[in-house]
PDB file of C-alpha atoms and ligand atoms in Angstrom:
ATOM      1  CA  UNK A   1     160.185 -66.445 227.557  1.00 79.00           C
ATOM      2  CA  UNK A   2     159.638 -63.020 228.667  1.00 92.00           C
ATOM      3  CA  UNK A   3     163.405 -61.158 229.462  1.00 97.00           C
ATOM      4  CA  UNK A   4     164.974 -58.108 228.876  1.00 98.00           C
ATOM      5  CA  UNK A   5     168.110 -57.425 229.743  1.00 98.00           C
ATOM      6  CA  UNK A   6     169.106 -53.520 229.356  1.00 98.00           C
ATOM      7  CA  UNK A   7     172.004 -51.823 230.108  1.00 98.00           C
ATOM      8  CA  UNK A   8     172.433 -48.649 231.643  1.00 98.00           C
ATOM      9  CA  UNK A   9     176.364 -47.224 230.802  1.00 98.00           C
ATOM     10  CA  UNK A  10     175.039 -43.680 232.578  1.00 98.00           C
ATOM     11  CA  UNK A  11     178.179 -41.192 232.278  1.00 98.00           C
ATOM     12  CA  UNK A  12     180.798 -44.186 231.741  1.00 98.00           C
ATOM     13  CA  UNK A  13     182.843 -46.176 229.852  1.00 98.00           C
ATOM     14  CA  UNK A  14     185.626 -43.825 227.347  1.00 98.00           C
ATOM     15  CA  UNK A  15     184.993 -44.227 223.501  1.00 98.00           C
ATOM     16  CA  UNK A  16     187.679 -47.121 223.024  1.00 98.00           C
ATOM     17  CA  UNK A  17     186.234 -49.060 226.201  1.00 98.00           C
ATOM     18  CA  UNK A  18     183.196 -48.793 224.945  1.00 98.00           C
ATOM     19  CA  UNK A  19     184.352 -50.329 221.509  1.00 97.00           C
ATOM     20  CA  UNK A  20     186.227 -53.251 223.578  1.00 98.00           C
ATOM     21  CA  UNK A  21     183.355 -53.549 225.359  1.00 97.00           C
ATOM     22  CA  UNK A  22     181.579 -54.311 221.878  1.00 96.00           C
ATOM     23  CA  UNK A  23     184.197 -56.076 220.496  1.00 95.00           C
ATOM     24  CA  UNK A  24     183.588 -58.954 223.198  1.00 96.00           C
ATOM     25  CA  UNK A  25     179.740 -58.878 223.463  1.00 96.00           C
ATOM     26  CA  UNK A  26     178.980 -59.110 219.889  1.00 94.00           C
ATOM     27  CA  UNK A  27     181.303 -62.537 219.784  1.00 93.00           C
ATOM     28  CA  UNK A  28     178.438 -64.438 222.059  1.00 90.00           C
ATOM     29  CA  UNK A  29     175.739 -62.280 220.929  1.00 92.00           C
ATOM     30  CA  UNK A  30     172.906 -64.091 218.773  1.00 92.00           C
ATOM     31  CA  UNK A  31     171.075 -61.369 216.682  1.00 91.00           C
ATOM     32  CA  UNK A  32     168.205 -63.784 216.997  1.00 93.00           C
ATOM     33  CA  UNK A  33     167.879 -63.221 220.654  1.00 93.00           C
ATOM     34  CA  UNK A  34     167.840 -59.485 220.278  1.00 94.00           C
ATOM     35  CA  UNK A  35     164.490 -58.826 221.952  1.00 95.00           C
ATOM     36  CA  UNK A  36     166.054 -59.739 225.049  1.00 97.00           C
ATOM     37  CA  UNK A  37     168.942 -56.854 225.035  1.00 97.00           C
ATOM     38  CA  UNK A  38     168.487 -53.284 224.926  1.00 98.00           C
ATOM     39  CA  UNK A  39     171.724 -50.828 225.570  1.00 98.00           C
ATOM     40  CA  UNK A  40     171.152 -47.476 227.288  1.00 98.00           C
ATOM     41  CA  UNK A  41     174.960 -45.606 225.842  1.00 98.00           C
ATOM     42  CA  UNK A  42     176.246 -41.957 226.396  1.00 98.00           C
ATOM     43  CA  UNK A  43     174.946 -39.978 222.876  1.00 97.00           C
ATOM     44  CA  UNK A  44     178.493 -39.890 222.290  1.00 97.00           C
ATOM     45  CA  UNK A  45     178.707 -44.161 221.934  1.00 97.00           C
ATOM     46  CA  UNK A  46     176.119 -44.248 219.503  1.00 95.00           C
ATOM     47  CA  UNK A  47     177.727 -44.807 216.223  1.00 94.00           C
ATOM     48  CA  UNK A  48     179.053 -47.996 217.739  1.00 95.00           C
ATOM     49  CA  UNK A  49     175.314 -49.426 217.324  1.00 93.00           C
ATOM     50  CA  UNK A  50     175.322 -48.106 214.166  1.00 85.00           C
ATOM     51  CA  UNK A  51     174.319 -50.974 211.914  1.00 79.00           C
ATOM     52  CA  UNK A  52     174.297 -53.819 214.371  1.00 82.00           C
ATOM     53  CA  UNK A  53     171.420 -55.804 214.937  1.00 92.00           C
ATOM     54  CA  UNK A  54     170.612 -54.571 218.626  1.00 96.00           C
ATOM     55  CA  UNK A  55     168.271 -52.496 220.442  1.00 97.00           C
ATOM     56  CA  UNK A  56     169.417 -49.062 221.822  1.00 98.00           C
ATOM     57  CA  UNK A  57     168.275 -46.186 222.422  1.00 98.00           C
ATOM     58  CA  UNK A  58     168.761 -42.788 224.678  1.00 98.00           C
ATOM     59  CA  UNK A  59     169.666 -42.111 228.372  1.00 98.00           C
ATOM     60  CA  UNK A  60     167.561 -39.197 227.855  1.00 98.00           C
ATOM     61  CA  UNK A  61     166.426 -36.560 225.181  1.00 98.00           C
ATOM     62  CA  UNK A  62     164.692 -33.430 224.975  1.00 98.00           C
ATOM     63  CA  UNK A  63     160.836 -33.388 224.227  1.00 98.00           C
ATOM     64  CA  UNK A  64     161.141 -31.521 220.576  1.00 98.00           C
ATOM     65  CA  UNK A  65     162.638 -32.714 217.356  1.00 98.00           C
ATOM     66  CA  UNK A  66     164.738 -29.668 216.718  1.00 98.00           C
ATOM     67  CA  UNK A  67     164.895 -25.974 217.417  1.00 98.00           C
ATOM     68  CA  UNK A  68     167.419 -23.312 219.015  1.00 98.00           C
ATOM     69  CA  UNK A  69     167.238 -25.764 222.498  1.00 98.00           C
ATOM     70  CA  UNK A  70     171.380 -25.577 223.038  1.00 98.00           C
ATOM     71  CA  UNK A  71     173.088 -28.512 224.661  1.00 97.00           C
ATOM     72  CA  UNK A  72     170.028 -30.877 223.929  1.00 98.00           C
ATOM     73  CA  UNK A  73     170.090 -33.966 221.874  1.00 98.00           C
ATOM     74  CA  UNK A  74     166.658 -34.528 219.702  1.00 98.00           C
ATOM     75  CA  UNK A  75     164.706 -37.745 219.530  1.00 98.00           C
ATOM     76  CA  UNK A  76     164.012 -37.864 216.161  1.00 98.00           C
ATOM     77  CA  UNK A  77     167.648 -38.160 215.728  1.00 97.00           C
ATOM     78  CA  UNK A  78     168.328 -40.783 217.956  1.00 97.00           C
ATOM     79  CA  UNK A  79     165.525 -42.646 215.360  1.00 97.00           C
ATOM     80  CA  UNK A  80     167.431 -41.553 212.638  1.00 96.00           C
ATOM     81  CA  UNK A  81     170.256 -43.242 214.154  1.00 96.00           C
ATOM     82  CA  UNK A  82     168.644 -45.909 215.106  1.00 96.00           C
ATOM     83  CA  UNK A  83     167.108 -46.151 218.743  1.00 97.00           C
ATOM     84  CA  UNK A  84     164.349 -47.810 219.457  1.00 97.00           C
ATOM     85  CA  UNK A  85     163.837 -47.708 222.921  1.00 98.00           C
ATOM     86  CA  UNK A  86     164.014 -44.441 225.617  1.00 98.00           C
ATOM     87  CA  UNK A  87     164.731 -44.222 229.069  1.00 98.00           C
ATOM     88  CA  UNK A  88     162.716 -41.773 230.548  1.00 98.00           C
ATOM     89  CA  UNK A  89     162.731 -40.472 234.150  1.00 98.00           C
ATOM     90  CA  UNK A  90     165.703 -42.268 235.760  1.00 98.00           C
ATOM     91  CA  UNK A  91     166.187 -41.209 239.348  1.00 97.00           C
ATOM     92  CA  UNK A  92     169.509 -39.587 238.912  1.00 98.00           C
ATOM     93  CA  UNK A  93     167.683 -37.597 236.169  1.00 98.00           C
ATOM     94  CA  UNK A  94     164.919 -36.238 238.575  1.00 97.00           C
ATOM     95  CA  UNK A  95     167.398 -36.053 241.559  1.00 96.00           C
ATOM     96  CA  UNK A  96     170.268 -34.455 240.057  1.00 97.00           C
ATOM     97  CA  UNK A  97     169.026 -33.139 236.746  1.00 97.00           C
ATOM     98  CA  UNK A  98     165.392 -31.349 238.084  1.00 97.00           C
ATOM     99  CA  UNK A  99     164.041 -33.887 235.856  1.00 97.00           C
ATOM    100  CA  UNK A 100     159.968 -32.889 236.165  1.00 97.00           C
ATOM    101  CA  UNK A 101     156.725 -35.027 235.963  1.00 95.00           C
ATOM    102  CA  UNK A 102     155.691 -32.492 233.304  1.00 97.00           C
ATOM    103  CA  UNK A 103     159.112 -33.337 231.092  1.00 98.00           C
ATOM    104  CA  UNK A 104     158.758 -36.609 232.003  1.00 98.00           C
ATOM    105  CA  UNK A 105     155.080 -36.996 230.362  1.00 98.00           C
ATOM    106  CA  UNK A 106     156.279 -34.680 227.184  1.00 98.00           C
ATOM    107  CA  UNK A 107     158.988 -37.231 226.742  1.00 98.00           C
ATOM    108  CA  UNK A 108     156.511 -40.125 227.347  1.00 98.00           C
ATOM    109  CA  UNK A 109     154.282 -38.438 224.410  1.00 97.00           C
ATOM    110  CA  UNK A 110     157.230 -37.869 221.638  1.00 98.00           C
ATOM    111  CA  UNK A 111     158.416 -40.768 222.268  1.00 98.00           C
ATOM    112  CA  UNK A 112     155.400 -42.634 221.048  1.00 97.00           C
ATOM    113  CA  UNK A 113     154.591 -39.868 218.731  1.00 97.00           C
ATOM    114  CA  UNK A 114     157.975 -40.947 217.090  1.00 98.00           C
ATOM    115  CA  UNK A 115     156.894 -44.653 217.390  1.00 98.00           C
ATOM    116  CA  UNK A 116     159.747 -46.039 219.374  1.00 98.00           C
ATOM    117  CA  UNK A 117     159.092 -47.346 223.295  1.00 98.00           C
ATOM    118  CA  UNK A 118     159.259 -45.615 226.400  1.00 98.00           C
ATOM    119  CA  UNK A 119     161.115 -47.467 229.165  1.00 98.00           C
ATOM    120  CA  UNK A 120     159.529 -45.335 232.300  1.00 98.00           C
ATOM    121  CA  UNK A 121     161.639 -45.724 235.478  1.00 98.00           C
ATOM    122  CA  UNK A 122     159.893 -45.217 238.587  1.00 98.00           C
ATOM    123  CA  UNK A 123     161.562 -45.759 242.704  1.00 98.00           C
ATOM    124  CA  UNK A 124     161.101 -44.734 246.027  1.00 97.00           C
ATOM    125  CA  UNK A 125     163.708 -43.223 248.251  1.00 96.00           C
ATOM    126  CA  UNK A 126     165.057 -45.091 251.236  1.00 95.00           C
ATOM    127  CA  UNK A 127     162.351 -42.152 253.607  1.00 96.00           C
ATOM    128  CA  UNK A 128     159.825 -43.383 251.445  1.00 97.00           C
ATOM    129  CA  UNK A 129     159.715 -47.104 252.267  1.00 96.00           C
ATOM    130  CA  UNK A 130     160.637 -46.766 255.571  1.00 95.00           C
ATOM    131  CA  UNK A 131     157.458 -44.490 255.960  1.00 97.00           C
ATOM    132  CA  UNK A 132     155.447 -47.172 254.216  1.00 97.00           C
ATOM    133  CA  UNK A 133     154.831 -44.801 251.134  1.00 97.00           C
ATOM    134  CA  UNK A 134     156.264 -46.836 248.221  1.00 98.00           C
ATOM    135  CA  UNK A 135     153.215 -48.136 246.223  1.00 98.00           C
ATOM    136  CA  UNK A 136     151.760 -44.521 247.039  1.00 98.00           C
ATOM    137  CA  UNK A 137     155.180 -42.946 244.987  1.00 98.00           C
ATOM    138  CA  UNK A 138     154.859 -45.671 243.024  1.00 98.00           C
ATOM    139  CA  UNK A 139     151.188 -44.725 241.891  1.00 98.00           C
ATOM    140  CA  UNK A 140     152.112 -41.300 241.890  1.00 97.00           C
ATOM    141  CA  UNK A 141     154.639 -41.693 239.312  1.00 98.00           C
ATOM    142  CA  UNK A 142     152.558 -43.519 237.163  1.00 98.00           C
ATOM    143  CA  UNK A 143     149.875 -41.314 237.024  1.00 97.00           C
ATOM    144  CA  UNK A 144     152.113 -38.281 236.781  1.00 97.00           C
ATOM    145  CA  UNK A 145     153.940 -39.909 233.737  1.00 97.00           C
ATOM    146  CA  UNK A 146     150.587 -40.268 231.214  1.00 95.00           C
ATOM    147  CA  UNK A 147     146.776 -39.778 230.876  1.00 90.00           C
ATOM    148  CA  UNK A 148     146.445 -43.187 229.075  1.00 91.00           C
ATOM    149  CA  UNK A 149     148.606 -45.884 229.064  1.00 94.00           C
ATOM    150  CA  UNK A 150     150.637 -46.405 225.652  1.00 94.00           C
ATOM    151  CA  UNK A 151     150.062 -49.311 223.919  1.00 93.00           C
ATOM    152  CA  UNK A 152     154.179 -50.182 224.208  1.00 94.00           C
ATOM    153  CA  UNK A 153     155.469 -49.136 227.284  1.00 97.00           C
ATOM    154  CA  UNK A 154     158.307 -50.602 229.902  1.00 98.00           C
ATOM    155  CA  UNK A 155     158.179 -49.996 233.241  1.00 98.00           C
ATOM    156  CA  UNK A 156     161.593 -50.074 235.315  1.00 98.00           C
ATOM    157  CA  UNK A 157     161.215 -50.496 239.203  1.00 98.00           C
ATOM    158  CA  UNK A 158     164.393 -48.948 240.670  1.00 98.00           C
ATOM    159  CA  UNK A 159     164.264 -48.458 244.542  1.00 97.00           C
ATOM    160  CA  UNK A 160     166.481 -44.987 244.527  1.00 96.00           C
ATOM    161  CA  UNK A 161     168.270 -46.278 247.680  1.00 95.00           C
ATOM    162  CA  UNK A 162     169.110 -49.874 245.802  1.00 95.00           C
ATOM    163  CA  UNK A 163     170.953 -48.049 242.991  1.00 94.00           C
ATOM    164  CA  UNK A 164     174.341 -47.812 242.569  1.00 92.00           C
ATOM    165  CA  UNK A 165     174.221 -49.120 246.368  1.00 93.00           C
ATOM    166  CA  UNK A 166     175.049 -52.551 246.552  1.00 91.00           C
ATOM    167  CA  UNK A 167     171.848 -53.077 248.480  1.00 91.00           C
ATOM    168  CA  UNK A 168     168.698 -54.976 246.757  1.00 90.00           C
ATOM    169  CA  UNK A 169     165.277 -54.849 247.219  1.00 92.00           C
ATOM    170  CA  UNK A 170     164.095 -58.343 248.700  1.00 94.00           C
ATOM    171  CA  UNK A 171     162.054 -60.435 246.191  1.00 96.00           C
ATOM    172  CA  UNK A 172     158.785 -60.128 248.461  1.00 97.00           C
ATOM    173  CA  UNK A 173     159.273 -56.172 248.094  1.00 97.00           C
ATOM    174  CA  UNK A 174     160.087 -56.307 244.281  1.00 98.00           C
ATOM    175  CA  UNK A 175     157.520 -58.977 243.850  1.00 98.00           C
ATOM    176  CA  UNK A 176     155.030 -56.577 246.118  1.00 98.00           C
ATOM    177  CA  UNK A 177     155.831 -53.312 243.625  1.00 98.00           C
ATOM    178  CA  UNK A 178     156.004 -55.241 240.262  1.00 98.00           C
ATOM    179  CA  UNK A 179     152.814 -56.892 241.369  1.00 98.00           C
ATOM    180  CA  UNK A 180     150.950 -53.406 241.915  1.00 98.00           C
ATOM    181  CA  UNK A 181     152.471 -51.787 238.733  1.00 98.00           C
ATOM    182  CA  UNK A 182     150.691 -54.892 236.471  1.00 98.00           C
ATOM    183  CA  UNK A 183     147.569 -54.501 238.610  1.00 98.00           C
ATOM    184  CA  UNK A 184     147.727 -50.560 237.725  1.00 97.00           C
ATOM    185  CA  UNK A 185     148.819 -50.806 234.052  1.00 97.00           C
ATOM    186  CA  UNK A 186     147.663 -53.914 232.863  1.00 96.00           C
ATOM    187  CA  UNK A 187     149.428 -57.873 233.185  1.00 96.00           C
ATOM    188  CA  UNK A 188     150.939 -57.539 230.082  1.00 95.00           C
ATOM    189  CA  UNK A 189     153.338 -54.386 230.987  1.00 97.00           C
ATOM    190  CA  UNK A 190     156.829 -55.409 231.133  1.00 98.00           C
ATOM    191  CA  UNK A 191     158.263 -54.067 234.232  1.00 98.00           C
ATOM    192  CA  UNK A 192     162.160 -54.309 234.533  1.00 98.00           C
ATOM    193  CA  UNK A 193     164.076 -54.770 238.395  1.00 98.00           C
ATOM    194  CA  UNK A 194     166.784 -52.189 238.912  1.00 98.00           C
ATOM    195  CA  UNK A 195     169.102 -51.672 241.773  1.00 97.00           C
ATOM    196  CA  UNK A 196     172.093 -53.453 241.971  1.00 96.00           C
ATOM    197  CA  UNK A 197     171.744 -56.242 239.944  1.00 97.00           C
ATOM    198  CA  UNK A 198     174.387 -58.365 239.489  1.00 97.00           C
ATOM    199  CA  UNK A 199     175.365 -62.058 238.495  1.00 98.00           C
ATOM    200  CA  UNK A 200     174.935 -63.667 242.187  1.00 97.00           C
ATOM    201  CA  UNK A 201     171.366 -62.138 242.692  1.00 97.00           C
ATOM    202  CA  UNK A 202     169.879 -62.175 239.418  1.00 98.00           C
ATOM    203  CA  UNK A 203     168.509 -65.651 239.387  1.00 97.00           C
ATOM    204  CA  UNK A 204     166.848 -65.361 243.130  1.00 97.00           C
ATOM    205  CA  UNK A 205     165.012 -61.983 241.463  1.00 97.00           C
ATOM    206  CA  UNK A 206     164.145 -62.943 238.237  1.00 98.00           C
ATOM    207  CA  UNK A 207     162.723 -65.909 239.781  1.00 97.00           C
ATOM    208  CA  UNK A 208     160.050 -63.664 240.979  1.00 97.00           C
ATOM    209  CA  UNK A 209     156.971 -64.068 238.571  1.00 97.00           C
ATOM    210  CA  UNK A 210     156.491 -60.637 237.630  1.00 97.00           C
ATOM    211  CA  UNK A 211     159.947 -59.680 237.134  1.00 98.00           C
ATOM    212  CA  UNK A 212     160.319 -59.504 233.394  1.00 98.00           C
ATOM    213  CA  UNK A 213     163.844 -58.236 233.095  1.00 98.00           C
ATOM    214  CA  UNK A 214     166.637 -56.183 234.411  1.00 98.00           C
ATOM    215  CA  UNK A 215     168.188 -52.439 233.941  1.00 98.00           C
ATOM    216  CA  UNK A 216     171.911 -53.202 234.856  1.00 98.00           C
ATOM    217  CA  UNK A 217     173.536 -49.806 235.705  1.00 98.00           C
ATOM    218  CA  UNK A 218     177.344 -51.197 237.344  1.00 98.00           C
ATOM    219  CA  UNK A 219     177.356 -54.636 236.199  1.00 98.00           C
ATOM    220  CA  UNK A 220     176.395 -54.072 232.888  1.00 98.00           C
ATOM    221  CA  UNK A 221     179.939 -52.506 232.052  1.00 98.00           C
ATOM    222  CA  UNK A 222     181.355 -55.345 231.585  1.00 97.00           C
ATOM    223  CA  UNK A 223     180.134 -57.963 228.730  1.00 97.00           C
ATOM    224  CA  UNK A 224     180.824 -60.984 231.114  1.00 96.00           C
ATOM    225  CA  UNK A 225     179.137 -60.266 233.791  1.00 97.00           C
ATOM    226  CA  UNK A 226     176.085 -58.653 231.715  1.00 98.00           C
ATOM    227  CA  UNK A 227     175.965 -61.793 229.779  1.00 97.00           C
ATOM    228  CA  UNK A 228     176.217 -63.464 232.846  1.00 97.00           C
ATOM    229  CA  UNK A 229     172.840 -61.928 234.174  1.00 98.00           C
ATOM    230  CA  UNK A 230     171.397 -63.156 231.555  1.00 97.00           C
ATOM    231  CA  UNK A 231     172.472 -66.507 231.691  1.00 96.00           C
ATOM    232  CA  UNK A 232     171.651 -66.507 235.524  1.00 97.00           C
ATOM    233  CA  UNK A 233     167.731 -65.574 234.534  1.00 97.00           C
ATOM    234  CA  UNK A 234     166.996 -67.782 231.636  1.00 95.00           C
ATOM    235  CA  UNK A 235     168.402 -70.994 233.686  1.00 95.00           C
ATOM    236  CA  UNK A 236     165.193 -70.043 236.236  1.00 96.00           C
ATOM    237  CA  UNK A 237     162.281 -72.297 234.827  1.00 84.00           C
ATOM    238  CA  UNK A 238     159.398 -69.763 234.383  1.00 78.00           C
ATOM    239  CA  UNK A 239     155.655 -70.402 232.766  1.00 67.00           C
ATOM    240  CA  UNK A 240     155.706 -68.949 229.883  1.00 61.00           C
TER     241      UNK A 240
HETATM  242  P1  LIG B   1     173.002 -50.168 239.259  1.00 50.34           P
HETATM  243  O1  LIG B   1     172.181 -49.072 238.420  1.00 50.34           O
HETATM  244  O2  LIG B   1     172.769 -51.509 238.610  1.00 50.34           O
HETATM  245  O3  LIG B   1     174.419 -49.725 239.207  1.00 50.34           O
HETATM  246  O4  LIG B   1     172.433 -50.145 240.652  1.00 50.34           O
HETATM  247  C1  LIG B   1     170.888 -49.350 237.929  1.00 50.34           C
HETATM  248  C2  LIG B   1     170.315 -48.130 237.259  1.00 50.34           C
HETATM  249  O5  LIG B   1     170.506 -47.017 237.741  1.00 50.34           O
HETATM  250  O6  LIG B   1     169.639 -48.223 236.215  1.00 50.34           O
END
């Protein structure tokens, strides 16, 4: 079956937690199920993947290998290291960060110049659904983030006002959005839910057909209740 659980640490989680954190997730973790993890960690976390059989890859990166680009972390690093998969375009990135459409699209392209996967996350703001302008953004962002699809790509639907929030999209709205994203892109996209996930609503939206996965930002801090999101979505009987 088609799931993907990823974790997004964003700026938490101290060295030593992080290596507790490890500690306890790699006692119930079954290297033969990796396909269905994939760990987002802080640059500074990553030798703790070193040498473990798990996917991981960068919060974000800059577009070049190398160069006088101070402060900037390169992706063909993060390959040396490792990584195999790269978020690209998180909300907080564009809202806080000036992230740009043209970055976003230069990190898209190195990223599968390098050969490892883009996870592209795309959301409305709260203004924009309640203006009826989501699958518009949602469009928008798509066609702002490449010319032609890559061959691998994820998708991640966050709603910007579900993140972080405690509120969730409904499952007819996440259905509606991961529905038009598979119409744009293709049916065999993998597009992720993000917002708020946690173990009591993951089964309800996971139950939704095109839902192929998860990107846990709060909830994924803590090994139970990230395995436990997990758990919760492979109990839902899907085709596939
Ligand atoms: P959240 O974050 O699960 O804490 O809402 C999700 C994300 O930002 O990827």
């Amino acid at each position: 079956m088609k799931l993907i659980c990823a974790a997004n640490w964003k700026m938490n989680l101290s060295y030593s937690e992080a290596e507790v954190f490890m500690t306890h997730f790699m006692k119930d973790y079954d290297e033969n199920k990796r396909n269905h993890f994939c760990f987002f960690p802080q640059a500074l976390h990553t030798s703790l993947f070193k040498q473990k059989k798990i996917n991981w890859g960068a919060q974000d990166f800059y577009f070049e290998n190398s160069g006088a680009f101070t402060g900037q972390n390169s992706p063909e690093l993060y390959k040396e290291l490792g990584a195999s998969t790269m978020l690209i375009g998180h909300s907080e990135r564009r809202q806080f960060f000036g992230e740009t459409n043209e970055a976003i699209k230069k990190k898209i392209n190195k990223t599968i110049e390098l050969g490892l996967v883009p996870m592209l996350c795309i959301g409305e703001t709260k203004a924009q659904r309640e203006s009826g302008q989501t699958l518009a953004i949602l469009s928008e962002q798509l066609d702002a983030a490449f010319d032609t699809k890559p061959k691998s790509l994820l998708v991640a639907y966050e709603p910007v006002w579900a993140i972080g929030t405690g509120l969730t999209a409904k499952p007819s709205d996440i259905k509606e959005a991961h529905d038009f994203i598979k119409e744009k892109l293709g049916p065999e996209t993998l597009v992720l839910y993000g917002g708020s996930v946690k173990p009591s609503n993951a089964g309800e939206i996971f139950s939704v057909a095109s839902v192929d996965g998860f990107l846990i930002g709060g909830a994924s801090l803590d090994p139970k209740s990230f395995l436990e999101i997990y758990q919760q979505a492979l109990a839902v009987q899907k085709k596939d």
